[in-house]
Coordinates of C-alpha atoms and ligand atoms in Angstrom, one line a residue:
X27 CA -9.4 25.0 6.5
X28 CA -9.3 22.4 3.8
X29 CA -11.4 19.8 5.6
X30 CA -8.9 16.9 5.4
X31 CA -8.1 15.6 8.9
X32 CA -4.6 16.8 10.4
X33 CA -2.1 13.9 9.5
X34 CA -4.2 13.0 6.5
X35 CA -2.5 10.6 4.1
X36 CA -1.3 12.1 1.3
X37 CA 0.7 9.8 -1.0
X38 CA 0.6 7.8 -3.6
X39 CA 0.5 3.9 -4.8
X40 CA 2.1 1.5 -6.8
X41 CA 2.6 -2.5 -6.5
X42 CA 5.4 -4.7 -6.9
X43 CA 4.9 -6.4 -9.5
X44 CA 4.0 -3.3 -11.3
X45 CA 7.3 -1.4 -10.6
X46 CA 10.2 -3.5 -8.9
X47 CA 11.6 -5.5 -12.0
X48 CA 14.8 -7.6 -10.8
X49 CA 12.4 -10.7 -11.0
X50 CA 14.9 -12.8 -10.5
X51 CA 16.9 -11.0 -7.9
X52 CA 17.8 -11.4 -4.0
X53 CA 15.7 -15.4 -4.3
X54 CA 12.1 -14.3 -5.4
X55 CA 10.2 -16.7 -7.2
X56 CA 8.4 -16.8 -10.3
X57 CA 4.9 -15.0 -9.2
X58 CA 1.8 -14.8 -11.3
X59 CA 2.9 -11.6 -13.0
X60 CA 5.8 -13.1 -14.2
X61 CA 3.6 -15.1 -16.7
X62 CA 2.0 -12.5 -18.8
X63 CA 2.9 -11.0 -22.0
X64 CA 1.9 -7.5 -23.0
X65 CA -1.1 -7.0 -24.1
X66 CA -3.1 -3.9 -25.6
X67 CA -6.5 -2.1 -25.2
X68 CA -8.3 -5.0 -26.4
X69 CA -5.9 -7.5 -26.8
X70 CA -5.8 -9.4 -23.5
X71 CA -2.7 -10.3 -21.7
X72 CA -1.6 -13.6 -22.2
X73 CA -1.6 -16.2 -19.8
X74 CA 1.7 -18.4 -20.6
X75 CA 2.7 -22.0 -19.0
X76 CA 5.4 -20.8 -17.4
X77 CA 8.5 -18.4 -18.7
X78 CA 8.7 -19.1 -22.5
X79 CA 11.5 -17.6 -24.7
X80 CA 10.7 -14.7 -27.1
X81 CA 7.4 -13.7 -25.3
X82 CA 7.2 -9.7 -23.4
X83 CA 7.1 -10.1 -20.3
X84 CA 7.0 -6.3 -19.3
X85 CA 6.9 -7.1 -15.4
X86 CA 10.4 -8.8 -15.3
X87 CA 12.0 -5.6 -15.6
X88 CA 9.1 -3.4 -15.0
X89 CA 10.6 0.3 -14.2
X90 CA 13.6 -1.0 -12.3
X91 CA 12.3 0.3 -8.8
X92 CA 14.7 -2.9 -7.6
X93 CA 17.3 -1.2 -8.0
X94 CA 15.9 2.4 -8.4
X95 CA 14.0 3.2 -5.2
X96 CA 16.1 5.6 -3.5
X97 CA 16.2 8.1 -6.3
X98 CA 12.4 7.5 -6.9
X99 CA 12.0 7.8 -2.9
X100 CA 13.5 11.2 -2.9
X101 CA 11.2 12.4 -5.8
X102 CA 8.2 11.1 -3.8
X103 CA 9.8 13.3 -0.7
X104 CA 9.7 16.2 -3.1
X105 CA 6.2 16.2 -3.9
X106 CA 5.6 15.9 0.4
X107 CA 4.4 12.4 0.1
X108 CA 3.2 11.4 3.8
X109 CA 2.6 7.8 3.1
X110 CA 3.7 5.3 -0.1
X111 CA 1.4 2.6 -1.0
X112 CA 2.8 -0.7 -2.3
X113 CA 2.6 -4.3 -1.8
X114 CA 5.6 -6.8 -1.1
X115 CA 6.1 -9.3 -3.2
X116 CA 5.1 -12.6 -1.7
X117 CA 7.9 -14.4 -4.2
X118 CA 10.7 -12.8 -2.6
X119 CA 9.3 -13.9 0.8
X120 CA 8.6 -17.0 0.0
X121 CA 10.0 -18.3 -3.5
X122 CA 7.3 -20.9 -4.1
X123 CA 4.7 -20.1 -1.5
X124 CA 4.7 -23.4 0.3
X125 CA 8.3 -23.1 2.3
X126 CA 8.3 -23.1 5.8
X127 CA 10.7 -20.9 6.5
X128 CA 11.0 -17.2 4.4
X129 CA 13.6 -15.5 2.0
X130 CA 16.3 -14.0 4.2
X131 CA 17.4 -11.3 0.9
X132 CA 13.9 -10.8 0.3
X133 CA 13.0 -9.8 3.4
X134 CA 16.2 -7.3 3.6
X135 CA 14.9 -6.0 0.8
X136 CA 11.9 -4.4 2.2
X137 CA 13.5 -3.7 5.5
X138 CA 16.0 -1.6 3.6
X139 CA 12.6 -0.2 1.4
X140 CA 10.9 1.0 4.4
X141 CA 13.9 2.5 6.4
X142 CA 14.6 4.7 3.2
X143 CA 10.8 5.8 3.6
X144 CA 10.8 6.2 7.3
X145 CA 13.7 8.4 6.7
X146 CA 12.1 10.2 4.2
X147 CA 8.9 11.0 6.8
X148 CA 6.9 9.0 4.5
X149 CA 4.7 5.8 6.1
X150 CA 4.4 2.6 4.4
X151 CA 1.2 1.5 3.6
X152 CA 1.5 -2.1 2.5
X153 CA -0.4 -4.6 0.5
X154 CA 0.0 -8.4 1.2
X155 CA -1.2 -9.8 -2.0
X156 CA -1.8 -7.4 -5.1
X157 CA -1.6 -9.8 -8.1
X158 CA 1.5 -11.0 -7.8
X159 CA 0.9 -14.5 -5.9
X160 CA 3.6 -17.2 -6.3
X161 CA 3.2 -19.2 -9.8
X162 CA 4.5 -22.7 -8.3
X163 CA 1.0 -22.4 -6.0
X164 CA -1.4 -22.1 -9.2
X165 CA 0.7 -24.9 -11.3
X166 CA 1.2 -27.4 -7.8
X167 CA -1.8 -26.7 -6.1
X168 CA -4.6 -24.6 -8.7
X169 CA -4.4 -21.2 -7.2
X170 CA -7.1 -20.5 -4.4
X171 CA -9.3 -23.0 -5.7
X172 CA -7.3 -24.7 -3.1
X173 CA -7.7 -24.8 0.8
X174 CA -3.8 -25.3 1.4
X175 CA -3.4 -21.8 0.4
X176 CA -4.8 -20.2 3.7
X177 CA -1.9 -21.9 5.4
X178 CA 0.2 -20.7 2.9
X179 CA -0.5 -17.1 3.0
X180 CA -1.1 -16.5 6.7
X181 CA 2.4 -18.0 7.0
X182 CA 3.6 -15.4 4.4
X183 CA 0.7 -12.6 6.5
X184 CA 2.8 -13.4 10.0
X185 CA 6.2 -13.3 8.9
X186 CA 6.2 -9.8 7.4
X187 CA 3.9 -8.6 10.4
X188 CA 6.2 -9.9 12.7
X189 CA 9.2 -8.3 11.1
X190 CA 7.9 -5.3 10.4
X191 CA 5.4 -4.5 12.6
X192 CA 7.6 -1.3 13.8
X193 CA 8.0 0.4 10.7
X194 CA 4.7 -0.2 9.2
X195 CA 1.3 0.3 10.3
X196 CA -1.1 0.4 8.0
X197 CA -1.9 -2.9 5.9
X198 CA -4.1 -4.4 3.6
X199 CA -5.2 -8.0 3.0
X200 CA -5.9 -9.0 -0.7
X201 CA -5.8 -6.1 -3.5
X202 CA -9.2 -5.4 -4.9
X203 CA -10.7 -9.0 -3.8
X204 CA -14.1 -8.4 -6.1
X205 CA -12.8 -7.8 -9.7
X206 CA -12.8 -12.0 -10.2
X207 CA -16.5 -11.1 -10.0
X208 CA -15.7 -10.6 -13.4
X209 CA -14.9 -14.6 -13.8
X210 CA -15.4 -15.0 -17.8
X211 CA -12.7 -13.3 -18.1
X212 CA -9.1 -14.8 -17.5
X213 CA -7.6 -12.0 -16.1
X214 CA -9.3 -11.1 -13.1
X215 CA -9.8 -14.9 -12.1
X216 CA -6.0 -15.3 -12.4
X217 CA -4.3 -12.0 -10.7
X218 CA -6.6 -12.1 -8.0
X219 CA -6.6 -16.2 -7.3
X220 CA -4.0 -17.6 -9.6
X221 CA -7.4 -19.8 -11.0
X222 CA -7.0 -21.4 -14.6
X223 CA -9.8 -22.8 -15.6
X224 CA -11.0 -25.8 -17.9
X225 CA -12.5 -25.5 -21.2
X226 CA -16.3 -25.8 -20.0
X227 CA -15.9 -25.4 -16.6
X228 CA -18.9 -23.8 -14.5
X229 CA -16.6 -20.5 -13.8
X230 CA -18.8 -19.1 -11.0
X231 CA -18.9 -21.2 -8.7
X232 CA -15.1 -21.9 -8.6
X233 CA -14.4 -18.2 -7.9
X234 CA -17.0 -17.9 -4.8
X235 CA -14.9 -21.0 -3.6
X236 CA -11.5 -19.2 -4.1
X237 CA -13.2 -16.0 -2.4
X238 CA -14.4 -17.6 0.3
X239 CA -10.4 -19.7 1.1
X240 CA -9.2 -15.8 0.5
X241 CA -12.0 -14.2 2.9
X242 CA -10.9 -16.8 5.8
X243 CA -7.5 -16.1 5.5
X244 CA -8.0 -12.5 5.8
X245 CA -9.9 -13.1 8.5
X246 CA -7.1 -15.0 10.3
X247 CA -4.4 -12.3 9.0
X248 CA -6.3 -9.9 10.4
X249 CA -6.2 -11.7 13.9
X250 CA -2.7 -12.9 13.8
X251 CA -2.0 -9.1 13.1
X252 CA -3.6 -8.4 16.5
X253 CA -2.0 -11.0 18.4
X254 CA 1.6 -10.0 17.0
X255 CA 0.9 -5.9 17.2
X256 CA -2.1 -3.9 18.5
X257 CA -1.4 -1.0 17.0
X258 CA -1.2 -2.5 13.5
X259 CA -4.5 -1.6 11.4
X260 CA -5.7 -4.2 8.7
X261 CA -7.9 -3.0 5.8
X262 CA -9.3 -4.7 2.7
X263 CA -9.1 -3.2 -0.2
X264 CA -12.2 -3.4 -2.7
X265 CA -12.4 -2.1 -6.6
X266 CA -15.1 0.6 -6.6
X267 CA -16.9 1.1 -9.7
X268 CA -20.4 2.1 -8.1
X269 CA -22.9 0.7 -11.1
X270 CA -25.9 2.8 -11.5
X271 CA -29.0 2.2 -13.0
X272 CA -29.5 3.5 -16.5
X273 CA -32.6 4.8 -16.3
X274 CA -35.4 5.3 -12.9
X275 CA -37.4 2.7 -14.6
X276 CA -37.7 0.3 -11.3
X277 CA -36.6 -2.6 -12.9
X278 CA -33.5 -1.1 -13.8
X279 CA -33.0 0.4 -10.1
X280 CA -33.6 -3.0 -8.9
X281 CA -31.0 -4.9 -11.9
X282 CA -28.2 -2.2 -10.6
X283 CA -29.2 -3.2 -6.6
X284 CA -28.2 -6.8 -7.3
X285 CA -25.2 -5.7 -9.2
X286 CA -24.2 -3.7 -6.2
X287 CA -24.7 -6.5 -4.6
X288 CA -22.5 -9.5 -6.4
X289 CA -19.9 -6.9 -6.6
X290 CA -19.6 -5.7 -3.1
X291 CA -20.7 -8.4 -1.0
X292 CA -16.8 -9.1 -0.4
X293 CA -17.3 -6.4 1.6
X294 CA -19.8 -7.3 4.1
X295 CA -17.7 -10.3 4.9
X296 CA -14.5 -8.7 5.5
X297 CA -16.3 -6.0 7.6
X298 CA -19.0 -7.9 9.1
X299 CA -17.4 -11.0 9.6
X300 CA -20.9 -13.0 7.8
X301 CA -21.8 -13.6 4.4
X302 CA -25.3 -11.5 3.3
X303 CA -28.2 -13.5 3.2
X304 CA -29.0 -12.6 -0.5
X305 CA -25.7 -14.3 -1.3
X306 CA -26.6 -17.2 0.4
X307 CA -30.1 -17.1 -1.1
X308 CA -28.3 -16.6 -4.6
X309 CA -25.8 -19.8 -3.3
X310 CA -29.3 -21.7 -2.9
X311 CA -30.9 -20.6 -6.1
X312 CA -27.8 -21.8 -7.9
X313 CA -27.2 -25.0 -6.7
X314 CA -23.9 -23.9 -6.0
X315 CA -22.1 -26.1 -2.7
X316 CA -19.3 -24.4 -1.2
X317 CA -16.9 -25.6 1.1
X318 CA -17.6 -23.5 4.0
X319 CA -17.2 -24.9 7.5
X320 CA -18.3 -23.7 11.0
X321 CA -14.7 -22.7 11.5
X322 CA -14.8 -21.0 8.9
X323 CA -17.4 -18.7 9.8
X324 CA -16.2 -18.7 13.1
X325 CA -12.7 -17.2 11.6
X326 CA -14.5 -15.0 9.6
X327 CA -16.0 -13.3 12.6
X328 CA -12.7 -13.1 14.6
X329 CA -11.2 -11.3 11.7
X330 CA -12.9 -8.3 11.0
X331 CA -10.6 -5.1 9.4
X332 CA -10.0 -1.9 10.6
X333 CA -10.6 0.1 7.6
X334 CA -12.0 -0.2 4.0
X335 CA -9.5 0.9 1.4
X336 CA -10.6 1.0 -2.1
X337 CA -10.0 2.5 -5.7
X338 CA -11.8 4.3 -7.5
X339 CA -11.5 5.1 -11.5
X340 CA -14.5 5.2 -13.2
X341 CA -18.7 4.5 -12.5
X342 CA -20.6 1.8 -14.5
X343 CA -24.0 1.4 -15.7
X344 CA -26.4 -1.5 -16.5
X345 CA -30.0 -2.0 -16.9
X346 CA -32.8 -5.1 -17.1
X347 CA -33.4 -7.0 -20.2
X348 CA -36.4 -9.0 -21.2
X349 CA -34.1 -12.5 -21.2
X350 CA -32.8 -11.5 -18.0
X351 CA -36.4 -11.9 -15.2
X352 CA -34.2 -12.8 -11.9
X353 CA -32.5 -9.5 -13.0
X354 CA -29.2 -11.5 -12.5
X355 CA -25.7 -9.4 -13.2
X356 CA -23.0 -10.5 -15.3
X357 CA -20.6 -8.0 -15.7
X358 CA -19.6 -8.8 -19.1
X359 CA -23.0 -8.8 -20.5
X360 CA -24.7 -6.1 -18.2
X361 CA -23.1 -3.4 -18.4
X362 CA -24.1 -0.6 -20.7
X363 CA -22.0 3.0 -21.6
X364 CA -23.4 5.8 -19.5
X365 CA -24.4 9.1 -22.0
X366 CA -23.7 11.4 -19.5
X367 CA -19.7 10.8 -18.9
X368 CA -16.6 10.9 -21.0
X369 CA -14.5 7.8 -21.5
X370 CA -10.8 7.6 -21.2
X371 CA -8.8 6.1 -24.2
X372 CA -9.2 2.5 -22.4
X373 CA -12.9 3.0 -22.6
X374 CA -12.9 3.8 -18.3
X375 CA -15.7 6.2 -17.6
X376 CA -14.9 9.5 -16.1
X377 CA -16.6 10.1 -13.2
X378 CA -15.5 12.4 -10.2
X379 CA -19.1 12.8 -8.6
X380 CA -18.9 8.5 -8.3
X381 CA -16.4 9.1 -6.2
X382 CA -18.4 11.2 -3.5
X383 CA -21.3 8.8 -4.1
X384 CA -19.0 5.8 -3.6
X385 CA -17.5 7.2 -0.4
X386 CA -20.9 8.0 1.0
X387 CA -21.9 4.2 0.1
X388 CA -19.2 3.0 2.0
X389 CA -19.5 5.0 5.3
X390 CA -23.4 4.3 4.9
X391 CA -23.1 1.0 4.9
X392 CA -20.0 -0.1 7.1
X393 CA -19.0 3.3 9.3
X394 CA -15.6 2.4 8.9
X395 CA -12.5 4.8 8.1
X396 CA -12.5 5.2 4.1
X397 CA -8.8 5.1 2.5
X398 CA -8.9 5.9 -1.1
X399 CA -6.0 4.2 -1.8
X400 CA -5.9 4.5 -5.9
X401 CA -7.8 6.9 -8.6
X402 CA -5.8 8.0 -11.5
X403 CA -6.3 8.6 -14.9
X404 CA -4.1 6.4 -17.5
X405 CA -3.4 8.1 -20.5
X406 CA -1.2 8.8 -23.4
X407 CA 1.6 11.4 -22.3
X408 CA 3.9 13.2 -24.6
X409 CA 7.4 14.1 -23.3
X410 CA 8.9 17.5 -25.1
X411 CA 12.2 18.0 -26.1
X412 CA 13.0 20.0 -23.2
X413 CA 12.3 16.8 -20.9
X414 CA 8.6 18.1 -19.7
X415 CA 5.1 16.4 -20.0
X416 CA 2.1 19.1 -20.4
X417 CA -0.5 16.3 -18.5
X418 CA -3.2 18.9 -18.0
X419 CA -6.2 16.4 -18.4
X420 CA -4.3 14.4 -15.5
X421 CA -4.8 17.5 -13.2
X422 CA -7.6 18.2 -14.4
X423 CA -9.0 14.6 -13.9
X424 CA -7.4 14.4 -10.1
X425 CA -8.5 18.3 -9.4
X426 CA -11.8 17.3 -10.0
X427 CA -11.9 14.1 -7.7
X428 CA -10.1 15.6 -5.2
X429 CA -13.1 18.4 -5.3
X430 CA -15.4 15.5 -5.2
X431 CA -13.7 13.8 -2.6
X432 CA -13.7 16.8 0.0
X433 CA -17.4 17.4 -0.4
X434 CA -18.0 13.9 1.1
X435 CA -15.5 14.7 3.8
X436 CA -16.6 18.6 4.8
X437 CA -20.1 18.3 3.9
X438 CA -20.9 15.0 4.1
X439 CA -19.0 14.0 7.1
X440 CA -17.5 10.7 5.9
X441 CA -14.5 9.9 7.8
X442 CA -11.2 9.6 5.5
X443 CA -7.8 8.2 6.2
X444 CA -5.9 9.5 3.0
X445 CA -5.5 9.5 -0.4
X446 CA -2.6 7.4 -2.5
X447 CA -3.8 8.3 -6.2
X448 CA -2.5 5.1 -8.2
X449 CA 1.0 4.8 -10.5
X450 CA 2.4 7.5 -9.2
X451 CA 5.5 7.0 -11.1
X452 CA 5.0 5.7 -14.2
X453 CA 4.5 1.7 -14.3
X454 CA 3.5 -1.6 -15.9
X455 CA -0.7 -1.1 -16.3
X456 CA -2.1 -4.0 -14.9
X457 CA -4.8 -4.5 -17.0
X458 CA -3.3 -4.3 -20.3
X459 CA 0.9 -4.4 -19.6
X460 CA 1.5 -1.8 -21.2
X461 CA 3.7 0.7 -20.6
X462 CA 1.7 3.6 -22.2
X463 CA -0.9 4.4 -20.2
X464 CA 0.8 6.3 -17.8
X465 CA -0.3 7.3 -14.5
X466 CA 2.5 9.0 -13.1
X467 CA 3.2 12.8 -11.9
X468 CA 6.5 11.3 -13.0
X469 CA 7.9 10.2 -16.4
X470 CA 9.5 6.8 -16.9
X471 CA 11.4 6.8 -20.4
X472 CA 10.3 3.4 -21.2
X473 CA 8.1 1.9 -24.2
X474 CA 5.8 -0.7 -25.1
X475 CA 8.3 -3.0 -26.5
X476 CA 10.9 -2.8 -23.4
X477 CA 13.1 0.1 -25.1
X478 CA 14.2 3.0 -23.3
X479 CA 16.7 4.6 -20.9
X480 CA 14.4 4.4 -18.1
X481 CA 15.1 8.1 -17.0
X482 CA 13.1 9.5 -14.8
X483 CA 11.5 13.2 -15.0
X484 CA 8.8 15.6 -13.5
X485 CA 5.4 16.1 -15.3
X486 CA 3.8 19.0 -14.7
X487 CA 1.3 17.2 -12.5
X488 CA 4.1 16.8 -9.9
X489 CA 4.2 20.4 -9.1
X490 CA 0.6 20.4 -9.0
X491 CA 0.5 17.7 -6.4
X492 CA 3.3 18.9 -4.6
X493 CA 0.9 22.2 -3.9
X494 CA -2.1 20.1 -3.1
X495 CA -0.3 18.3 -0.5
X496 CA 1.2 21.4 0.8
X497 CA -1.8 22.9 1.1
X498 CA -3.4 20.0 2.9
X499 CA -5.7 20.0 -0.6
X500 CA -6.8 23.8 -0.3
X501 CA -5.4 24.4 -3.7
X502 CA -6.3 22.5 -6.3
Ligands
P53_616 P1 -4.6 -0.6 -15.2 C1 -9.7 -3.0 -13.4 C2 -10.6 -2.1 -12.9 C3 -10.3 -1.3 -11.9 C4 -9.0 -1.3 -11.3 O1 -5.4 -0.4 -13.9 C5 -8.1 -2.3 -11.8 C6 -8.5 -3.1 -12.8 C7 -7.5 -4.1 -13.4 O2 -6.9 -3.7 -14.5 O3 -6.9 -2.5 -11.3 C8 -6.3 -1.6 -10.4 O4 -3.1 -0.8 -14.9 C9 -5.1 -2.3 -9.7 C10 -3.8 -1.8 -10.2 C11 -3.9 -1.3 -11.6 C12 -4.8 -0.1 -11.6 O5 -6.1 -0.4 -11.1 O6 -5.2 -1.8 -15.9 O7 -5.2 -2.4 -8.3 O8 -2.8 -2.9 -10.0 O9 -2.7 -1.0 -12.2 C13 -5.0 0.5 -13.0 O10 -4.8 0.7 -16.0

């Protein structure tokens, strides 16, 4: 007995944007992806206006799944994936995100996607919006900063329901809502909410709006989703990086509490259906006036999801300062390097007991079905001569989670869907664009500059995860 639930979801996860290429095929539109260069550890994507000549943009081909996906199907098939995480991409739906009526090829496109998986016994398990909004909706109408866009995407959210609601079950609203809680930086604020903002501009206040047009129209996704299907299950899908305190001193206990808490109250709405009252308080406090109507809230409570999905790839750590007395966080000041983990080359903490501690946070707070639906470990890999990739420290990295993970199930009792561990095939990182650090159990011939033959092969994780599955995670 492994302790993983009969029919538990093995897979593995990728996104669009991150994988497909053909950017310009079958229709789709120019999405949010489509506009940023490559970038490096350190050297932050860029943000272009528009499509410029001579600038990297490693998403328009990305690995070529476009055209790829039934040989990269198979492979998945191979290892005994029983589920495939990834998201559709709203620009082939709908081009510029404010049509009324969809994208006839795009649509084809992801019917002919999910009857290869289907046939393959492995279940979709899709994402609505993962960082690959249209571009036309941040340059005609500022991203989420704007209302309009709740019409926009539940028209996109009842569409793809309606046409696929027998062939996939198990959805998910917007990918890892809370990073733009990180809102200095462009990034986040951009793939999450397409939001650009002013030199100057009061940052914070502009992303609780966009969360909030984002959290409504979850909501009323979530309730279309009934209406159309039953049987269909909506998550949400949060970025867990559980921040500890850095020492027991209590004002460091309490500094990492109110972290906890500007990180993860996305959560409480999407599951409760209300905001927390600290957040409100913390609204107050701020001066900060949101546009937040009593239809709103009344959506928000009609809407409540299924599950919790969430990734997991690394813990943080903060503490109080002296300049700091409400013991506010800011995640790109608060954070500090915890001295008892190792750090990946992109600086990401490794931390497999965080992943047991953030699955018992969950099922603590919200006794909802977990669905781990990324961890992985991006790193350098090194393909031989004779075709192989020796990525030990990748087993070794997901071995060690996975062990982590089972003691939350068996002896903690938390109740858990499945497990996608992300970039299964090698991809376009999000974060950086770079084609580098690899997740994969398989190899994508493919470099940072765009060169390669884009050959696919087996690393020797994929044999290891072929056996994990197989043995319903018994052997690790
Ligand atoms: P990359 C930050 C922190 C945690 C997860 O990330 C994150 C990010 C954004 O970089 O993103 C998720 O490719 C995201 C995926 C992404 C994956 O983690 O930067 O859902 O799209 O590729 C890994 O190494």
């Amino acid at each position: 007995m492994s302790g993983f639930k009969a029919g538990f979801l093995w897979g593995g996860a990728v996104a669009a944007h991150q994988l497909e290429g053909g950017w310009k095929e079958g229709g789709k539109g120019v999405s949010v992806a489509d506009v940023m260069t490559a970038g490096a550890h350190g050297v932050p994507r860029e943000i272009t206006d528009g499509v410029l000549p001579g600038k990297n943009y490693p998403n328009h081909e990305a690995i070529d799944f476009y055209h790829r996906y039934k040989d990269d199907l198979k492979l998945f098939a191979e290892m005994g994936y029983k589920c495939f995480r990834t998201s559709i991409a709203w620009t082939r739906i709908f081009p510029n995100g404010d049509e009324l009526t969809p994208n006839e090829a795009g649509l084809q496109f992801y019917d002919d996607l999910f009857d290869e998986c289907l046939k393959l016994g492995i279940e979709p398990v899709i994402t609505l919006s993962h960082f690959e909004m249209p571009y036309h909706l941040v340059t005609e109408y500022g991203g989420w900063r704007n209302r309009k866009l709740i019409e926009f995407f539940v028209r996109f959210a009842k569409v793809v329901f309606t046409r696929y609601q027998h062939k996939v079950k198990y959805w998910m609203t917007f990918n890892e809502i809370n990073n733009q809680a990180n809102y200095h930086e462009d990034f986040a604020p951009f793939t999450n909410s397409g939001l650009k903002y002013q030199p100057g501009e009061d940052r914070e206040p502009v992303m609780y709006q966009a969360a909030h047009y984002e959290l409504v129209a979850s909501a009323l996704a979530v309730k279309a989703a009934r209406e159309i299907n039953p049987a269909l299950q909506i998550g949400c899908m949060i970025a867990m990086c559980p921040i500890y305190p850095l020492t027991c001193a209590p004002n460091d206990m309490m500094m990492a509490m109110n972290a906890m808490h500007r990180r993860y109250w996305f959560t409480d709405v999407h599951v409760r259906g209300k905001y927390p009252q600290h957040l409100l308080n913390y609204f107050q406090r701020r001066g900060f006036a949101l546009d937040i109507t009593d239809e709103d809230r009344q959506a928000l409570t009609e809407g409540c999801v299924d599950y919790i999905g969430f990734s997991y790839y690394m813990s943080f750590a903060t503490k109080a300062t002296e300049d700091n007395p409400q013991l506010d966080y800011d995640e790109t000041t608060s954070l500090v390097s915890n001295p008892y983990v190792q750090k990946s080359d992109w600086g990401w903490q490794i931390d497999p007991v965080g992943l047991r501690y953030s699955l018992n946070w969950f099922y603590d707070h919200y006794q909802l079905p977990l669905f781990i639906v990324e961890n992985g470990f991006g790193a350098i890999d090194v393909l031989e001569s004779d075709g192989t990739v020796n990525d030990q420290y990748r087993i070794d990295y997901l071995s060690a989670h996975i062990a982590e993970m089972k003691k939350a199930v068996v002896e903690d009792g938390v109740d858990l869907m499945g497990y996608t561990p992300w970039g299964c095939i090698d991809l376009v990182s999000a974060g950086t664009g770079e084609m580098k650090k690899r997740y994969g159990f398989i190899y994508v011939d493919k470099d940072n500059e765009g060169n390669g033959t884009l050959a696919r092969s087996r690393k020797k994780s994929f044999a290891w995860y072929q056996k994990v599955i197989a043995t319903n995670g018994s052997e690790l």
